Coordinates of C-alpha atoms and ligand atoms in Angstrom, one line a residue:
Chain A
M9 CA -58.5 11.8 35.5
V10 CA -59.0 12.1 39.3
I11 CA -62.5 13.3 39.1
D12 CA -63.8 9.9 37.7
D13 CA -62.2 8.1 40.5
I14 CA -63.6 10.1 43.3
L15 CA -66.9 11.4 42.4
K16 CA -70.2 9.3 41.8
E17 CA -71.4 11.5 39.1
L18 CA -69.7 10.0 35.8
S19 CA -71.6 12.5 33.5
M20 CA -69.9 15.5 34.2
Q21 CA -69.6 17.9 31.5
K22 CA -66.3 19.6 31.3
K23 CA -66.0 23.2 29.7
D24 CA -63.0 25.6 29.7
G25 CA -61.2 23.4 32.4
V26 CA -63.9 23.2 34.9
Y27 CA -66.1 20.2 35.6
F28 CA -70.0 20.8 35.7
G29 CA -72.0 18.8 38.3
P30 CA -75.6 19.5 39.5
A31 CA -75.9 23.1 40.1
G32 CA -76.4 24.8 43.4
G33 CA -76.8 28.3 44.8
Y34 CA -74.5 31.5 44.8
W35 CA -72.2 32.4 47.8
S36 CA -69.7 35.1 47.5
N37 CA -68.4 38.2 49.2
L38 CA -69.2 39.8 46.0
N39 CA -72.4 41.0 44.2
R40 CA -73.3 39.2 41.3
E41 CA -72.9 42.4 39.1
D42 CA -69.4 43.1 40.7
N43 CA -68.3 39.7 40.0
E44 CA -69.4 40.1 36.2
R45 CA -67.3 43.3 35.8
F46 CA -64.5 41.8 37.7
L47 CA -64.4 38.5 35.5
K48 CA -64.4 40.4 32.3
E49 CA -60.9 41.9 33.1
L50 CA -59.6 39.0 34.8
P51 CA -58.0 37.4 31.7
L52 CA -56.5 40.6 30.6
L53 CA -55.0 42.0 33.9
G54 CA -54.2 38.9 35.7
S55 CA -55.5 38.0 39.3
K56 CA -53.5 40.4 41.4
K57 CA -54.2 43.4 39.4
T58 CA -57.9 42.8 39.0
V59 CA -58.4 42.1 42.6
E60 CA -56.5 45.2 43.4
K61 CA -58.7 47.2 40.9
Y62 CA -62.0 45.8 41.9
F63 CA -61.9 44.8 45.4
P64 CA -58.7 45.6 47.1
E65 CA -60.3 45.0 50.5
H66 CA -60.3 41.3 49.7
F67 CA -56.7 41.0 48.5
D68 CA -55.5 39.6 51.7
V69 CA -58.1 37.1 51.9
I70 CA -57.2 35.7 48.6
F71 CA -53.5 36.2 48.4
S72 CA -52.2 36.2 52.0
P73 CA -50.3 33.0 53.1
K74 CA -51.8 33.6 56.5
R75 CA -54.9 31.8 55.7
A76 CA -53.2 28.4 55.2
G77 CA -51.9 28.6 58.8
G78 CA -53.5 25.4 59.8
L79 CA -52.1 23.3 57.0
P80 CA -49.1 21.8 59.0
L81 CA -51.8 19.9 61.0
L82 CA -52.9 18.3 57.8
N83 CA -49.5 17.3 57.1
S84 CA -50.3 16.5 53.4
G85 CA -47.5 15.1 51.5
S86 CA -46.7 14.8 47.5
G87 CA -48.8 12.7 45.5
E88 CA -51.8 12.4 48.1
L89 CA -55.2 13.3 46.9
I90 CA -56.9 15.9 48.7
V91 CA -60.5 17.2 48.1
D92 CA -61.2 20.9 49.0
V93 CA -64.8 21.3 49.7
G94 CA -66.3 24.8 49.2
C95 CA -62.8 25.9 47.9
M96 CA -64.1 29.5 46.9
W97 CA -61.1 31.5 45.7
G98 CA -58.7 28.7 46.7
A99 CA -57.2 30.1 49.8
L100 CA -56.0 26.5 50.7
T101 CA -56.4 25.0 47.2
I102 CA -53.5 26.9 46.0
P103 CA -51.2 26.3 49.2
L104 CA -52.2 22.5 49.0
A105 CA -51.5 22.3 45.3
R106 CA -47.9 23.8 46.0
T107 CA -47.1 21.0 48.1
G108 CA -47.5 18.5 45.3
C109 CA -50.6 17.0 46.1
N110 CA -53.2 16.2 43.5
V111 CA -56.2 18.5 44.7
V112 CA -59.8 18.3 43.8
A113 CA -61.5 21.8 44.4
I114 CA -65.2 21.8 44.5
D115 CA -67.5 24.9 44.9
Q116 CA -71.0 25.7 43.8
T117 CA -70.2 29.5 42.7
L118 CA -68.7 29.6 39.2
E119 CA -67.7 33.2 39.7
S120 CA -65.4 32.1 42.5
I121 CA -63.9 29.2 40.5
L122 CA -63.0 31.3 37.7
L123 CA -60.6 33.2 39.8
L124 CA -59.3 30.3 41.1
K125 CA -58.6 28.8 37.6
Q126 CA -56.8 32.0 36.7
R127 CA -54.7 31.7 39.6
L128 CA -54.0 28.0 38.8
M129 CA -53.0 29.2 35.4
E130 CA -50.7 32.0 36.6
D131 CA -49.1 29.6 39.1
N132 CA -48.6 26.9 36.7
L133 CA -50.2 24.4 38.9
P134 CA -51.9 21.6 36.7
N135 CA -52.3 19.2 39.7
V136 CA -55.8 20.6 40.6
D137 CA -59.2 19.7 39.1
V138 CA -62.0 22.1 39.7
V139 CA -65.6 21.1 40.1
C140 CA -68.7 23.4 40.1
A141 CA -71.3 21.8 41.9
D142 CA -73.8 21.7 44.7
L143 CA -71.9 19.6 47.5
K144 CA -75.3 18.6 48.6
K145 CA -75.9 16.8 45.3
I146 CA -72.9 15.0 44.6
G147 CA -71.7 11.9 46.1
F148 CA -68.1 10.5 46.5
K149 CA -67.1 6.8 45.6
G150 CA -66.0 4.9 48.7
S151 CA -62.5 5.0 50.3
S152 CA -60.8 7.1 47.5
V153 CA -59.6 10.2 49.0
D154 CA -56.5 10.9 51.3
K155 CA -57.8 14.0 52.9
F156 CA -60.6 16.4 53.0
V157 CA -60.6 20.0 53.7
I158 CA -63.6 22.0 55.0
N159 CA -62.6 25.3 55.8
G160 CA -65.7 27.6 56.7
V161 CA -68.1 25.7 54.9
L162 CA -70.2 23.2 57.2
E163 CA -72.0 26.2 58.7
W164 CA -73.4 27.2 55.3
I165 CA -74.6 23.9 54.3
P166 CA -78.2 24.2 55.5
E167 CA -78.4 27.3 53.0
S168 CA -79.5 27.2 49.4
G169 CA -80.1 30.3 47.0
V170 CA -78.3 33.2 46.7
I171 CA -75.9 34.9 49.3
E172 CA -74.3 38.0 48.5
L173 CA -72.3 38.5 51.5
K174 CA -71.6 42.4 51.0
K175 CA -75.6 43.0 50.8
Y176 CA -76.3 40.4 53.4
Y177 CA -73.8 40.9 55.9
G178 CA -74.6 43.5 58.7
K179 CA -78.2 44.0 57.3
R180 CA -80.9 42.3 58.8
Q181 CA -83.2 42.8 55.7
G182 CA -80.4 41.5 53.4
A183 CA -80.5 38.0 54.6
E184 CA -82.0 35.3 51.9
K185 CA -85.3 34.4 52.5
K186 CA -84.6 31.0 50.8
Y187 CA -83.1 27.9 52.5
D188 CA -83.1 24.4 52.8
K189 CA -86.2 23.4 55.0
S190 CA -84.4 20.1 56.3
D191 CA -83.2 20.2 59.8
P192 CA -79.8 21.9 59.6
Y193 CA -78.2 19.2 61.9
D194 CA -79.5 16.4 59.4
L195 CA -78.1 18.2 56.6
Q196 CA -74.8 18.8 58.2
L197 CA -74.8 15.3 59.3
K198 CA -75.6 13.9 55.8
F199 CA -72.9 16.1 54.2
L200 CA -70.4 14.8 56.7
K201 CA -71.2 11.3 56.1
G202 CA -70.9 11.5 52.6
I203 CA -67.2 12.9 53.1
Y204 CA -66.8 10.1 55.6
N205 CA -67.5 7.6 52.9
G206 CA -65.3 9.3 50.5
L207 CA -62.0 8.8 52.7
K208 CA -59.5 6.0 52.5
P209 CA -59.4 4.0 55.7
D210 CA -56.3 6.0 56.8
G211 CA -57.7 9.5 55.7
S212 CA -58.4 12.4 57.4
L213 CA -60.5 15.3 57.7
Y214 CA -59.5 19.0 58.3
L215 CA -62.4 21.1 59.4
A216 CA -62.4 24.7 60.6
I217 CA -65.6 26.4 61.8
E218 CA -66.4 29.0 64.3
N219 CA -67.1 28.4 67.9
R220 CA -70.6 28.7 69.0
Y221 CA -69.4 30.0 72.5
D222 CA -66.8 32.3 71.1
I223 CA -66.4 35.0 74.0
F224 CA -66.9 37.8 71.9
N225 CA -70.4 36.5 70.8
F226 CA -71.1 37.3 74.5
F227 CA -70.1 40.7 74.0
G228 CA -72.4 41.3 71.0
M229 CA -70.0 40.4 68.1
P230 CA -72.5 39.8 65.3
D231 CA -72.8 36.2 64.1
P232 CA -70.5 36.3 60.6
H233 CA -73.3 34.1 59.1
C234 CA -76.7 35.8 59.7
S235 CA -75.3 39.0 61.2
L236 CA -77.6 38.9 64.3
R237 CA -75.9 39.5 67.7
F238 CA -76.1 37.5 70.8
I239 CA -77.7 34.6 68.7
T240 CA -74.9 32.0 68.4
F241 CA -75.1 30.6 72.1
L242 CA -78.8 30.7 72.7
P243 CA -80.5 27.3 72.8
R244 CA -81.7 26.2 69.4
F245 CA -85.3 27.2 69.9
L246 CA -84.7 30.4 71.0
Q247 CA -82.1 30.9 68.1
N248 CA -85.1 30.2 65.8
M249 CA -87.3 32.6 67.6
V250 CA -85.1 35.4 67.4
S251 CA -84.1 34.8 63.7
K252 CA -87.7 34.5 62.7
V253 CA -88.4 38.0 64.4
F254 CA -85.6 39.6 62.6
L255 CA -85.0 37.7 59.3
G256 CA -88.2 35.9 58.9
R257 CA -86.8 32.4 58.9
P258 CA -85.3 30.1 61.3
Y259 CA -81.6 30.0 62.5
I260 CA -79.9 27.7 60.2
N261 CA -76.2 28.4 60.3
W262 CA -75.4 26.1 63.0
T263 CA -72.0 26.2 64.8
Y264 CA -71.2 24.0 67.7
S265 CA -69.3 24.0 70.9
A266 CA -66.3 21.5 70.8
G267 CA -68.2 18.8 72.4
G268 CA -71.2 19.3 70.1
L269 CA -68.7 19.0 67.1
K270 CA -67.2 15.9 68.4
K271 CA -70.4 14.3 68.8
L272 CA -71.5 15.3 65.2
L273 CA -68.3 14.1 63.9
K274 CA -68.8 10.8 65.7
E275 CA -72.3 10.4 64.4
A276 CA -70.8 10.8 60.9
G277 CA -68.4 7.9 61.6
F278 CA -65.3 9.7 62.6
C279 CA -63.5 8.4 65.4
D280 CA -60.5 10.5 67.1
A281 CA -61.5 14.2 66.6
K282 CA -58.6 16.2 67.7
I283 CA -59.5 19.7 68.4
S284 CA -57.2 22.6 68.4
Y285 CA -58.3 26.2 68.9
A286 CA -57.4 29.0 66.5
F287 CA -56.9 32.8 67.6
P288 CA -58.1 35.3 66.5
D289 CA -59.9 33.1 64.3
Y290 CA -59.5 30.3 61.7
R291 CA -59.8 32.5 58.8
S292 CA -56.5 34.3 59.5
P293 CA -55.1 32.7 62.3
E294 CA -52.2 33.9 64.2
Q295 CA -51.8 30.8 66.5
I296 CA -53.6 27.6 66.5
L297 CA -53.2 25.5 69.8
S298 CA -54.1 22.3 71.2
K299 CA -55.1 21.9 74.7
A300 CA -51.9 21.0 75.8
G301 CA -50.3 23.8 73.7
M302 CA -52.5 26.5 75.5
G303 CA -49.5 27.2 77.9
Y304 CA -48.0 28.8 75.1
Y305 CA -50.9 31.1 74.1
R306 CA -50.3 34.8 73.5
P307 CA -52.9 37.7 73.2
C308 CA -53.4 38.3 69.4
K309 CA -51.6 41.4 68.0
F310 CA -53.5 42.0 64.9
R311 CA -57.1 42.7 65.1
R312 CA -59.5 43.8 62.6
A313 CA -61.1 46.6 65.3
K314 CA -59.9 49.9 64.4
N315 CA -61.0 51.4 67.8
I316 CA -58.1 51.4 70.2
F317 CA -60.3 51.0 73.2
I318 CA -61.9 48.0 71.7
K319 CA -58.4 46.5 71.0
V320 CA -57.3 46.9 74.6
V321 CA -60.6 45.3 75.9
C322 CA -60.0 42.5 73.6
Y323 CA -56.4 42.1 74.7
V324 CA -57.3 41.9 78.4
I325 CA -60.2 39.6 77.9
E326 CA -58.0 37.2 76.0
D327 CA -55.2 37.5 78.3
I328 CA -57.5 36.7 81.3
L329 CA -59.5 33.9 79.6
F330 CA -56.8 32.1 77.4
R331 CA -53.4 32.9 78.7
R332 CA -54.2 32.7 82.5
L333 CA -57.4 30.4 82.7
K334 CA -56.8 28.6 79.4
L335 CA -60.8 28.2 79.0
T336 CA -60.7 26.9 75.5
A337 CA -64.5 26.3 75.6
F338 CA -64.8 30.0 74.6
A339 CA -62.0 30.1 72.1
P340 CA -63.0 31.8 68.7
S341 CA -62.6 29.0 66.2
F342 CA -62.1 25.1 66.2
V343 CA -59.6 23.3 63.7
V344 CA -60.5 19.6 63.8
L345 CA -58.4 16.9 62.6
A346 CA -60.7 13.7 62.3
K347 CA -59.4 10.4 61.5
R348 CA -61.8 7.9 59.6
Chain B
M14 CA -48.9 19.7 66.1
E15 CA -49.8 21.3 69.4
I16 CA -48.5 24.6 68.6
I17 CA -48.6 26.9 65.4
R18 CA -47.7 30.2 65.2
N19 CA -48.5 31.8 61.8
C20 CA -46.7 34.2 59.8
S21 CA -45.2 36.5 62.5
H22 CA -42.7 39.1 62.4
H23 CA -43.9 40.2 58.9
G24 CA -42.9 36.9 57.6
S25 CA -44.8 34.3 55.7
T26 CA -43.5 31.2 57.2
I27 CA -45.6 29.1 59.7
A28 CA -43.7 27.5 62.5
A29 CA -45.4 24.3 64.2
I30 CA -44.2 22.8 67.2
R31 CA -44.9 19.3 68.6
L32 CA -44.7 18.6 72.3
D33 CA -43.6 15.6 74.2
D34 CA -45.5 13.7 76.8
M35 CA -44.1 16.3 79.5
N36 CA -45.6 19.1 77.4
K37 CA -42.2 20.2 76.2
A38 CA -41.4 21.4 72.8
F39 CA -39.3 18.7 71.0
R40 CA -39.8 19.4 67.3
I41 CA -40.3 22.6 65.3
T42 CA -41.6 22.5 61.7
K43 CA -41.2 25.4 59.5
M44 CA -43.4 25.6 56.5
A45 CA -44.2 28.1 53.6
F46 CA -46.6 28.1 50.6
N47 CA -45.3 31.0 48.8
E48 CA -41.8 32.3 47.2
D49 CA -41.1 34.7 50.1
G50 CA -41.5 32.2 52.7
A51 CA -40.1 29.2 51.0
S52 CA -36.9 31.0 50.0
S53 CA -36.6 32.0 53.9
I54 CA -36.9 28.3 54.9
M55 CA -34.2 27.1 52.2
R56 CA -32.0 29.7 53.4
E57 CA -32.4 28.7 56.9
Y58 CA -31.8 24.9 55.7
D59 CA -28.6 26.2 54.0
G60 CA -27.7 28.1 57.2
I61 CA -28.0 25.3 59.7
S62 CA -26.3 22.6 57.4
W63 CA -23.2 25.1 57.1
Y64 CA -23.5 25.6 61.0
E65 CA -23.5 22.0 61.7
K66 CA -20.5 21.3 59.4
K67 CA -18.5 24.1 61.3
L68 CA -19.6 22.7 64.6
N69 CA -18.7 19.2 63.5
V70 CA -21.9 17.7 65.1
N71 CA -22.8 14.2 64.5
N72 CA -26.5 14.4 65.4
S73 CA -28.0 16.9 63.2
A74 CA -30.9 19.0 64.2
I75 CA -32.5 18.7 60.7
V76 CA -35.0 16.2 60.7
S77 CA -36.5 16.3 57.3
F78 CA -36.3 18.9 54.6
A79 CA -38.6 18.9 51.6
H80 CA -39.4 21.7 48.8
R81 CA -41.2 21.9 45.7
G82 CA -40.4 24.5 43.0
K83 CA -40.0 27.9 44.8
A84 CA -43.2 28.2 46.4
Y85 CA -43.1 25.6 48.7
A86 CA -40.7 24.3 51.5
S87 CA -40.9 22.8 54.8
L88 CA -38.2 22.0 57.4
E89 CA -38.4 20.0 60.3
L90 CA -35.8 20.5 63.2
A91 CA -35.1 19.0 66.7
Y92 CA -36.3 21.7 69.2
K93 CA -33.4 23.0 71.0
D94 CA -34.2 23.4 74.8
G95 CA -32.6 26.0 76.7
Q96 CA -32.9 29.8 77.5
C97 CA -32.8 32.3 74.5
G98 CA -31.3 35.6 75.3
D99 CA -33.5 37.8 77.0
L100 CA -33.5 41.5 75.6
S101 CA -35.4 43.0 78.5
R102 CA -32.6 42.6 80.8
S103 CA -29.8 45.3 81.1
V104 CA -26.6 45.2 79.1
E105 CA -24.9 44.8 82.3
G106 CA -26.9 41.8 83.3
N107 CA -26.4 40.1 80.0
H108 CA -22.9 41.0 79.7
A109 CA -21.6 37.4 80.3
R110 CA -24.0 35.7 78.1
I111 CA -23.4 38.5 75.2
K112 CA -19.7 37.8 75.6
N113 CA -20.1 34.2 75.2
A114 CA -22.4 34.5 72.1
L115 CA -19.8 36.9 70.6
K116 CA -17.0 34.3 71.1
H117 CA -19.3 31.6 69.7
H118 CA -19.6 33.5 66.7
V119 CA -16.0 34.4 66.0
D120 CA -15.2 30.7 66.6
I121 CA -17.7 29.6 63.9
F122 CA -17.9 32.6 61.6
E123 CA -14.7 34.5 61.5
T124 CA -12.4 32.1 60.1
S125 CA -10.2 33.4 57.0
S126 CA -12.2 31.3 54.5
S127 CA -15.9 32.3 55.8
C128 CA -17.7 35.2 54.0
F129 CA -21.0 34.4 56.0
N130 CA -23.1 36.1 58.3
H131 CA -26.1 34.7 60.3
G132 CA -27.9 38.0 59.2
D133 CA -30.1 38.0 62.4
Y134 CA -27.7 37.4 65.3
S135 CA -29.9 38.6 67.7
F136 CA -29.3 37.7 71.4
E137 CA -32.6 36.3 71.3
N138 CA -31.5 33.9 68.7
V139 CA -28.8 32.3 70.9
V140 CA -30.0 29.5 73.1
F141 CA -28.0 29.2 76.3
D142 CA -27.4 26.8 79.0
G143 CA -26.5 28.8 81.9
D144 CA -24.0 31.3 80.4
D145 CA -22.9 28.9 78.0
V146 CA -24.0 28.9 74.3
L147 CA -25.9 25.7 73.3
W148 CA -27.1 26.6 69.9
V149 CA -28.1 29.4 67.4
I150 CA -31.6 29.5 65.7
D151 CA -33.3 31.2 63.2
W152 CA -31.0 30.9 60.2
E153 CA -33.4 32.4 57.6
H154 CA -31.1 35.4 57.0
F155 CA -28.0 33.5 56.5
T156 CA -26.0 35.1 53.7
D157 CA -22.8 36.0 52.2
L158 CA -23.7 39.4 51.0
L159 CA -23.4 41.4 54.3
P160 CA -20.0 42.9 55.3
K161 CA -17.8 40.5 57.5
G162 CA -18.4 41.1 61.2
F163 CA -21.8 42.6 60.7
D164 CA -23.3 40.0 63.0
L165 CA -20.9 40.8 66.0
A166 CA -21.8 44.5 65.7
Y167 CA -25.4 44.1 65.4
C168 CA -25.7 41.6 68.6
I169 CA -24.1 44.2 70.7
M170 CA -25.9 47.3 69.4
E171 CA -29.3 45.5 69.3
A172 CA -28.6 44.7 73.2
C173 CA -28.1 48.6 73.8
Y174 CA -30.9 49.4 71.9
F175 CA -33.6 47.2 73.7
C176 CA -32.2 48.1 76.9
L177 CA -32.6 51.9 76.0
K178 CA -36.3 51.2 74.8
R179 CA -37.4 48.8 77.4
R180 CA -35.7 49.9 80.5
G181 CA -35.7 53.7 79.7
R182 CA -32.0 54.2 80.0
L183 CA -28.6 52.9 79.9
T184 CA -26.8 53.1 83.5
K185 CA -23.1 53.9 83.5
K186 CA -22.3 50.1 84.1
D187 CA -24.3 49.2 81.0
I188 CA -22.3 51.8 79.0
A189 CA -19.2 50.3 80.5
A190 CA -20.3 46.8 79.4
A191 CA -21.3 47.7 76.1
K192 CA -17.8 49.2 75.4
D193 CA -16.0 46.3 76.8
L194 CA -18.1 44.0 74.6
I195 CA -17.1 46.1 71.5
N196 CA -13.6 45.9 72.5
Y197 CA -13.9 42.4 73.2
A198 CA -15.5 41.5 69.8
E199 CA -12.9 43.7 68.1
T200 CA -9.8 42.1 69.7
K201 CA -11.1 38.6 69.3
S202 CA -12.1 38.9 65.8
G203 CA -9.1 41.1 64.6
M204 CA -11.4 43.5 62.8
K205 CA -12.7 47.0 63.1
L206 CA -16.5 46.4 63.5
I207 CA -18.1 49.7 64.3
D208 CA -17.6 53.6 64.1
K209 CA -17.2 54.3 67.7
N210 CA -18.3 57.8 67.3
S211 CA -21.8 57.2 66.1
P212 CA -22.1 53.2 66.5
A213 CA -26.1 53.4 65.9
T214 CA -26.2 55.5 63.2
F215 CA -23.5 53.0 61.9
I216 CA -25.5 50.0 62.1
L217 CA -28.6 51.8 60.8
N218 CA -26.6 52.8 57.6
L219 CA -25.3 49.3 57.4
I220 CA -28.8 47.6 57.2
A221 CA -30.2 50.6 55.1
D222 CA -27.3 49.9 52.8
N223 CA -28.1 46.3 52.6
Q224 CA -31.8 46.4 52.4
A225 CA -32.0 44.1 49.5
V226 CA -30.4 41.2 51.4
F227 CA -33.1 41.5 54.3
G228 CA -36.0 41.8 51.9
R229 CA -39.3 42.6 53.1
Q230 CA -38.2 41.7 56.5
V231 CA -35.9 44.6 56.9
H232 CA -38.8 46.1 59.1
K233 CA -38.3 43.6 61.9
Y234 CA -34.8 45.1 62.5
P235 CA -35.2 47.6 65.4
F236 CA -32.6 50.1 64.0
F237 CA -34.4 50.3 60.7
N238 CA -38.0 51.0 62.4
S239 CA -36.5 53.3 65.1
S240 CA -37.0 57.0 65.1
R241 CA -33.9 59.2 64.6
K242 CA -34.3 60.7 67.8
D243 CA -33.6 57.2 69.6
I244 CA -30.7 56.5 67.3
D245 CA -29.0 59.9 68.0
L246 CA -29.8 59.4 71.9
L247 CA -27.9 55.8 71.5
D248 CA -25.1 57.5 69.5
K249 CA -24.8 60.2 72.4
I250 CA -24.7 57.8 75.2
L251 CA -22.2 55.3 73.7
K252 CA -19.9 57.8 72.4
Ligands
SAM19 C1 -66.9 30.8 53.6 S1 -66.6 30.2 52.0 C2 -65.3 29.2 52.2 C3 -63.9 29.7 52.1 C4 -62.7 28.8 51.5 N1 -62.7 27.4 52.0 C5 -61.7 29.3 52.0 O1 -60.9 28.8 52.9 O2 -61.1 30.4 51.7 C6 -68.0 29.1 51.8 C7 -67.7 28.4 50.4 O3 -68.7 27.3 50.3 C8 -69.2 27.1 49.1 N2 -70.6 26.6 49.6 C9 -71.4 26.5 50.5 N3 -72.3 25.6 50.3 C10 -72.2 25.1 49.2 C11 -72.8 23.6 48.6 N4 -74.0 23.4 48.9 N5 -72.4 23.4 47.4 C12 -71.2 23.8 47.1 N6 -70.5 24.9 47.6 C13 -71.1 25.5 48.9 C14 -69.8 28.5 48.8 O4 -69.9 28.7 47.6 C15 -68.5 29.4 49.3 O5 -67.6 29.6 48.4

């Protein structure tokens, strides 16, 4: 049992193949009612058919191999122990498991985990242990894990309570009022320190997160975390003021510049954080380039924007900023590989 | 890894490139985490292994290969440094290089014992040093299920197609060059490769008839995706 070897909590209850630790909040692209209906049919129809039936718009997020584009950086091998923190539907858990690693996938949201469980069963991947727990309430035993994966989770750590992204995203009133009252930086730092302690001496961390200074934020692209525009790049005190006016709470989904991220990781103990830049974002990257690789940049072909005018404008901006000027400071997202 | 290209060309493989101190590519790793992609990579491995045996090289380009079940594979290769064929140039401008690519192909493939095709013998997949062929890349369509000589006909017709699409026309010299290439390939290989009355339609039909061989990637083949108008025009020009 891998779980006992890496988690401090020994009293975990196991039920239907899922380990339960201290409970946390809820975070999902789906409302809880939708999730409930979905989960009822899941065992009957299987994962692909149920997803197609209930939320085809998320089919790609769940099944597209594109999301795992950054994994060559991690260079994981058979037999390694990898922890996917905030695994959600397992977009990275499943590819990792396929390489033959032992994976521990942790998330607070049971609904997401149940879809992951179903997929693991369908794909016949017994080398994954699934844990439902609040990441802020569990601890890792010292030096036990080869690699950690944090894909789009760090910025959510300061939250607590219920986040139903569908209600929340794009609607100012929808934002959850509840949040962790501690300083976001301290919460993220504490979380990363926990990860650091769990790593073997030669272990590494794969971390993907949005860039606070993503060029498109300056053009009014809403922050995907709180859905406000023109906020990510403001100084922290201004972020708080704006967020208090519109959402009635401070700004807590802290993202960083490359320098800020390096500093945070360094403070958590990591040395040697190598930053790569993901285009058009880390969620479905088409290209991930290091600074040295920027000479090979090509403006992205696929974008979510439907409007042809917006597509062209984005193309031109990217061409100038990234291909010609190689200004990585404004890249959309970071993928960081940090060594212990 | 300094460069990662993810799932381009409708594929599901990831290509990761490592640079040396001079910022020049020196290793390429292909990786896939699903059945589609993994089978491409396994085929590519088979293709390169076969190619190297035919070439009789002692220094294999394959650095490492791993797969697990059907849904994961990874192949690390030495990066072959040279210039790939450039399809934005005219057929006439490319004539010497294409001819060498055809010769290389006949030398490697068209032996009596071989029933293989590269499957995507695009001019862009041939790496040159000057006009000489250095290496052939992208073997993920390597197969014994296509008719012998498919690669040769495809290579020539693709060059004509892109010349038409990207430059808007084929000049008299381009047409003469294309005809010379077809004659050359047929003489050299000793096979009849193409229906000279409607060569573009001929290729389109070959691809369509063998769709199963190409799988989902069939859409990446320009003929398969092009309008009837372009095909007819190309037929008319080359007749
Ligand atoms: C954007 S999703 C991550 C997606 C996933 N890693 C992927 O690549 O597809 C954020 C996930 O983090 C989880 N999460 C956020 N805060 C958490 C916490 N304190 N404890 C456990 N899970 C948390 C949420 O439940 C959610 O599933």
